[in-house]
CSV table of C-alpha atoms and ligand atoms in Angstrom, one decimal:
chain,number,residue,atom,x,y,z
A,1,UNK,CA,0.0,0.0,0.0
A,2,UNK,CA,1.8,3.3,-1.5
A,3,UNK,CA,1.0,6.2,1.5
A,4,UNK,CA,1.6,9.8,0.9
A,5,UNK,CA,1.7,11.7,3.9
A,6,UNK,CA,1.1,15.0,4.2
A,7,UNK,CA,2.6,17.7,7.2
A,8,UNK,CA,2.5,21.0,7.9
A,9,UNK,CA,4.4,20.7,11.5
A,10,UNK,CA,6.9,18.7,14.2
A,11,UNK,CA,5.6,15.2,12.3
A,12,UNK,CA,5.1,12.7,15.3
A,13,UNK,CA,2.2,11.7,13.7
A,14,UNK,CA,4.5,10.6,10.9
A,15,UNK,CA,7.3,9.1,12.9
A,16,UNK,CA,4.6,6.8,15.2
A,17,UNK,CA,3.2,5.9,11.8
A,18,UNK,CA,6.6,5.0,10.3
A,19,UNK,CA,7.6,3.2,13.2
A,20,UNK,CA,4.4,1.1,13.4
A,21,UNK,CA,4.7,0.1,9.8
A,22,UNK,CA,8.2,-0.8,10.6
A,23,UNK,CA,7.2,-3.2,14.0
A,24,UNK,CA,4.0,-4.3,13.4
A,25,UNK,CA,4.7,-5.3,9.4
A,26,UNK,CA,2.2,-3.2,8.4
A,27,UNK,CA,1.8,-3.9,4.6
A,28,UNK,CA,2.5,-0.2,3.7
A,29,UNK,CA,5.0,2.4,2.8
A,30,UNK,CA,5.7,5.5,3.2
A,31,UNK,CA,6.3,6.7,-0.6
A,32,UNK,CA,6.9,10.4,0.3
A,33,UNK,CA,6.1,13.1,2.5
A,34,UNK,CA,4.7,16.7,1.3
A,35,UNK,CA,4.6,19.4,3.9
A,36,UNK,CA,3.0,23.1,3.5
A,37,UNK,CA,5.7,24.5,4.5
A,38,UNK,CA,9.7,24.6,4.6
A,39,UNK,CA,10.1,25.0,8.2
A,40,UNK,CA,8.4,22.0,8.9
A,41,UNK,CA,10.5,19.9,11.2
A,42,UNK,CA,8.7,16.5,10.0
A,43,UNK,CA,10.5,17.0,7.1
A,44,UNK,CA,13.6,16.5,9.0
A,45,UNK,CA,12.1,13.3,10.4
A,46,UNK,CA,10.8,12.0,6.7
A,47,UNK,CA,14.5,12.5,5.7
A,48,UNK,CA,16.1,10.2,8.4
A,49,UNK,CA,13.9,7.4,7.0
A,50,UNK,CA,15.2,8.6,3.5
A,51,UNK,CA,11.5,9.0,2.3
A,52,UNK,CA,11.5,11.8,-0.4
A,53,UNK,CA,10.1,14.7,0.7
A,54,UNK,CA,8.5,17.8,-1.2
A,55,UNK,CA,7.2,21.0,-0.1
A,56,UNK,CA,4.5,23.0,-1.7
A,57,UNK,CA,4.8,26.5,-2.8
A,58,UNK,CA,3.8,28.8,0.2
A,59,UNK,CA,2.8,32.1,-1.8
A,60,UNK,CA,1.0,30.3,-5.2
A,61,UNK,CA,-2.3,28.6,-4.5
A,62,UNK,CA,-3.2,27.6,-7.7
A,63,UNK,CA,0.2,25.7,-8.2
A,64,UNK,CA,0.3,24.3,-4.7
A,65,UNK,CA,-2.8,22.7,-5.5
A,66,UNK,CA,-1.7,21.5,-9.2
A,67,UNK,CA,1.1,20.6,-7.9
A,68,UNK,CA,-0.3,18.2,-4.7
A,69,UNK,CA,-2.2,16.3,-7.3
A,70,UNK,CA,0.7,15.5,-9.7
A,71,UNK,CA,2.9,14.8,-6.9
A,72,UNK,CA,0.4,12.2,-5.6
A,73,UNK,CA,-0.3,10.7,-8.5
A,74,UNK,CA,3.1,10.2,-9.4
A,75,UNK,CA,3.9,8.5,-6.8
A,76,UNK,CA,1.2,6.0,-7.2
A,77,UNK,CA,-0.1,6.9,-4.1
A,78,UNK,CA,-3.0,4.8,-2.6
A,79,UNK,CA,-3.7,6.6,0.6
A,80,UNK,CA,-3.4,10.2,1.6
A,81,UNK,CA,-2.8,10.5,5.4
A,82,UNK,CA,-2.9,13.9,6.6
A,83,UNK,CA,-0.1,14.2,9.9
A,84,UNK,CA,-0.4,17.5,11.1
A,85,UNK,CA,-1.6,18.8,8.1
A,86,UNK,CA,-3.6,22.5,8.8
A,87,UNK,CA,-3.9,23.6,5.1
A,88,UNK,CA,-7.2,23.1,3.4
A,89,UNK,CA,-7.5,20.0,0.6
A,90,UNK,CA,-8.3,20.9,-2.6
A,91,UNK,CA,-11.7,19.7,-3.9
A,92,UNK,CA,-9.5,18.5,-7.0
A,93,UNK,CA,-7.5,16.4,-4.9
A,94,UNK,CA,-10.1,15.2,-2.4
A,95,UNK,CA,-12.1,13.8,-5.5
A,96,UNK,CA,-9.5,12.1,-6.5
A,97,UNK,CA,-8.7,10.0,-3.2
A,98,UNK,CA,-12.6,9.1,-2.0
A,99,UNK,CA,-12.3,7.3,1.2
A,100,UNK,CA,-8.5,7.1,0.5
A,101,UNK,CA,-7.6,10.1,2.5
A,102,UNK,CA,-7.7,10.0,6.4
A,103,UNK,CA,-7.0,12.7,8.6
A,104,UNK,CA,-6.1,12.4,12.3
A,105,UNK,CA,-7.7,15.0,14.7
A,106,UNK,CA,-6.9,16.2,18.0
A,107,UNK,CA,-10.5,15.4,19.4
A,108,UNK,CA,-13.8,14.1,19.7
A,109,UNK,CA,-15.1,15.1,16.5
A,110,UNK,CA,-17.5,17.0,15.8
A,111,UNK,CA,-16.6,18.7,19.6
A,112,UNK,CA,-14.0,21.2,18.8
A,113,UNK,CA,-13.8,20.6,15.3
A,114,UNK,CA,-14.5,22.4,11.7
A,115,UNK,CA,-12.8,25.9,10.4
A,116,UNK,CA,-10.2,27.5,12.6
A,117,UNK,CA,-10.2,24.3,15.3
A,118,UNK,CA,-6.5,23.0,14.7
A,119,UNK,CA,-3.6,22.6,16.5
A,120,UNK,CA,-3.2,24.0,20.3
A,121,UNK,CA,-6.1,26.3,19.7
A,122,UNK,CA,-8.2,23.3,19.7
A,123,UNK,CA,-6.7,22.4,23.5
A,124,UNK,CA,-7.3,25.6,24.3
A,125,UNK,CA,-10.9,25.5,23.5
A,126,UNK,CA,-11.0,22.3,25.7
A,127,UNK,CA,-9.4,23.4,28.5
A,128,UNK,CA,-11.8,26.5,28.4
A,129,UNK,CA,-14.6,24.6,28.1
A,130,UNK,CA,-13.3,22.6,31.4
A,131,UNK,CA,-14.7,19.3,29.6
A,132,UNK,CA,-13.6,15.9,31.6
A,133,UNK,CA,-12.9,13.9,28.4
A,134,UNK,CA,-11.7,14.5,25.2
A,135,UNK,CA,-9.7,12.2,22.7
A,136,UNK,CA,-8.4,12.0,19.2
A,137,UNK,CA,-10.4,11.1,16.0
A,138,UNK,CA,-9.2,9.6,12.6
A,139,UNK,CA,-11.6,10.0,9.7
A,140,UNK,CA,-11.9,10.0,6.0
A,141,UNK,CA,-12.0,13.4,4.2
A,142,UNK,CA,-14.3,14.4,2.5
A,143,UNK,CA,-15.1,18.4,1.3
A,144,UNK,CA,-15.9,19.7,4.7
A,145,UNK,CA,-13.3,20.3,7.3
A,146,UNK,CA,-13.2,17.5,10.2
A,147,UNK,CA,-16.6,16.4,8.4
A,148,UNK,CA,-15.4,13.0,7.1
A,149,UNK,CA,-16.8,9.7,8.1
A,150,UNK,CA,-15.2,8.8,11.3
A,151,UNK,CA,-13.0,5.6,11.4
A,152,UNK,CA,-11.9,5.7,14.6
A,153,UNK,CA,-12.1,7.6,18.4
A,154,UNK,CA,-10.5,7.1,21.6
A,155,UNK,CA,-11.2,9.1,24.5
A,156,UNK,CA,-8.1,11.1,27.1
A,157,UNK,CA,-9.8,11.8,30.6
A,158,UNK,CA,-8.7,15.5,31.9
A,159,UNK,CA,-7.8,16.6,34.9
A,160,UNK,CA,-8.6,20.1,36.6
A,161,UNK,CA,-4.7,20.6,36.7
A,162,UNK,CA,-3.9,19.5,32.7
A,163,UNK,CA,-3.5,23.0,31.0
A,164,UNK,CA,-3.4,23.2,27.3
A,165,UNK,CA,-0.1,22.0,27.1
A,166,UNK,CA,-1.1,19.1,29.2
A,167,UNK,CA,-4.0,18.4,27.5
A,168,UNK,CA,-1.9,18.0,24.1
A,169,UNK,CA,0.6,15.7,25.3
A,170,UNK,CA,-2.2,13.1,26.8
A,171,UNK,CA,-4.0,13.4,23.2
A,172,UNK,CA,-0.6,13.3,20.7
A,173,UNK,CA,-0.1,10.0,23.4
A,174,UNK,CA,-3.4,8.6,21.7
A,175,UNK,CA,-3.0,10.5,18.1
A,176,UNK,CA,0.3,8.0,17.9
A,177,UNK,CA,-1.5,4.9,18.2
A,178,UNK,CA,-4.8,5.4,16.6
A,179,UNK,CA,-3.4,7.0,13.5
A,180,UNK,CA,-0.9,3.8,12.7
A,181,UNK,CA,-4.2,1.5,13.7
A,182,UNK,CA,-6.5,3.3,11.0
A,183,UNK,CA,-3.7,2.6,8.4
A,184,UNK,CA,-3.8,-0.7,9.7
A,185,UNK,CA,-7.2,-1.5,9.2
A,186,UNK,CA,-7.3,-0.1,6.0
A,187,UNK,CA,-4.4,-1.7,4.8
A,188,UNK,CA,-6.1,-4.9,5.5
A,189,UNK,CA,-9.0,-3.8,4.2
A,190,UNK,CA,-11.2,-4.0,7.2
A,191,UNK,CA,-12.9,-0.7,6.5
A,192,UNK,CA,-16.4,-0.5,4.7
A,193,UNK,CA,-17.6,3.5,4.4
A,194,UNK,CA,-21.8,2.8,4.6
A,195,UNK,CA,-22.5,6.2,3.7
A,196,UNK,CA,-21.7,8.7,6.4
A,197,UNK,CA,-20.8,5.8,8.4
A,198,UNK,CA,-17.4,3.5,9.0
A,199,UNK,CA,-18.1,-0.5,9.6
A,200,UNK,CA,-15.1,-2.2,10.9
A,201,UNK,CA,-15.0,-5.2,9.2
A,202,UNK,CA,-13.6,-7.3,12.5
A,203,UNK,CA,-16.5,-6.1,13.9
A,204,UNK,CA,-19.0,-6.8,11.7
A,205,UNK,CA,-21.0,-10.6,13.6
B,301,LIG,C1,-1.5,16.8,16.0
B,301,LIG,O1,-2.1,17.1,17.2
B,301,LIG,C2,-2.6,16.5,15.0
B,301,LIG,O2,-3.7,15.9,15.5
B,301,LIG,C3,-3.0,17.9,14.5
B,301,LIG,O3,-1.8,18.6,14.5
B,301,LIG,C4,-0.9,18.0,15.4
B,301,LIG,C5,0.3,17.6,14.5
B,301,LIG,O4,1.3,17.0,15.2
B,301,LIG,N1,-3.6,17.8,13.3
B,301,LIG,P1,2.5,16.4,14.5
B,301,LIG,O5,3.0,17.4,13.4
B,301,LIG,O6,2.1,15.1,13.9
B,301,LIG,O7,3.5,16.3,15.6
């Protein structure tokens, strides 16, 4: 299964996700990494596994997104993950990967989730809100942000005393294991999207 993986930030989405396919023989690989930016440090970590790595013109919109759908398709890719990735997909390129593009989120979707919900701000929202649980949430894209069907969730119990910062660390904890499970699954093929839906095959009596 050829995975491109796209980043925009520190990439330890990407390296629990290299390092699963590495240990659990995940039937996978990594063909390259795209990120949104040059700055991003997962770039650093793509090139330590010697997985070519591309980065998208910051300043041209109309090429960025040409280019993202070239670059994927050259590369035979078979699955889109998005790692940390906070730019918007390009209809183009989202029609091109139905229910081949997962994203990993850093909560109960649809709680703190949509337009301008990424990254801290999302803990920040959480720990405003003073909710008791949160969690991370993997789901295929689709044209709305966070609106995908959902493959998988698991929930992170808070504490009064977690602050933001807190509150990221618990959730990357769970990010780095449901992430490489999703791939998992769908490298197996265990993943039926019922319309808005996600069966688990395993699952299914
Ligand atoms: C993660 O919390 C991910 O859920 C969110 O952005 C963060 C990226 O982290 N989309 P990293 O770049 O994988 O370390």
């Amino acid at each position: 299964l050829n995975i491109s993986v796209l980043i925009s930030g520190g990439g330890t989405n990407l390296e629990a996700l290299l390092q699963a396919i590495e240990a659990q023989q995940i039937p996978a690989r990594v063909v390259q990494v795209i990120a949104s930016q040059p700055d991003a440090y997962g770039l650093t970590r793509a090139g330590n596994w010697d997985i070519p790595t591309k980065i998208l013109p910051v300043n041209e919109p109309e090429k960025a997104d040409k280019l993202l759908l070239e670059w994927l398709e050259e590369a035979d890719t078979q699955l889109v993950v998005l790692a940390g990735y906070v730019k918007k997909v390009p209809p183009t390129v989202v029609a091109a990967y139905p229910n081949r593009m997962m994203n990993i989120h850093p909560s109960l979707i649809p709680a703190f989730a949509g337009p301008g919900w990424y990254g801290i701000k999302v803990h920040e929202g959480v720990w405003q809100r003073g909710v008791k649980l949160t969690g991370a949430t993997v789901h295929f894209v689709n044209g709305e942000m966070d609106g995908g069907p959902i493959i998988l969730q698991e929930a992170v119990a808070l504490s009064h005393e977690d602050d933001p910062a807190a509150i990221q660390q618990k959730v990357l904890a769970v990010e780095h294991r449901l992430l490489p499970r999703a791939v998992s699954l769908f490298a197996a093929q265990k993943l039926q999207v019922a319309g808005h839906r996600v069966i688990l095959k395993d699952e299914v009596s």
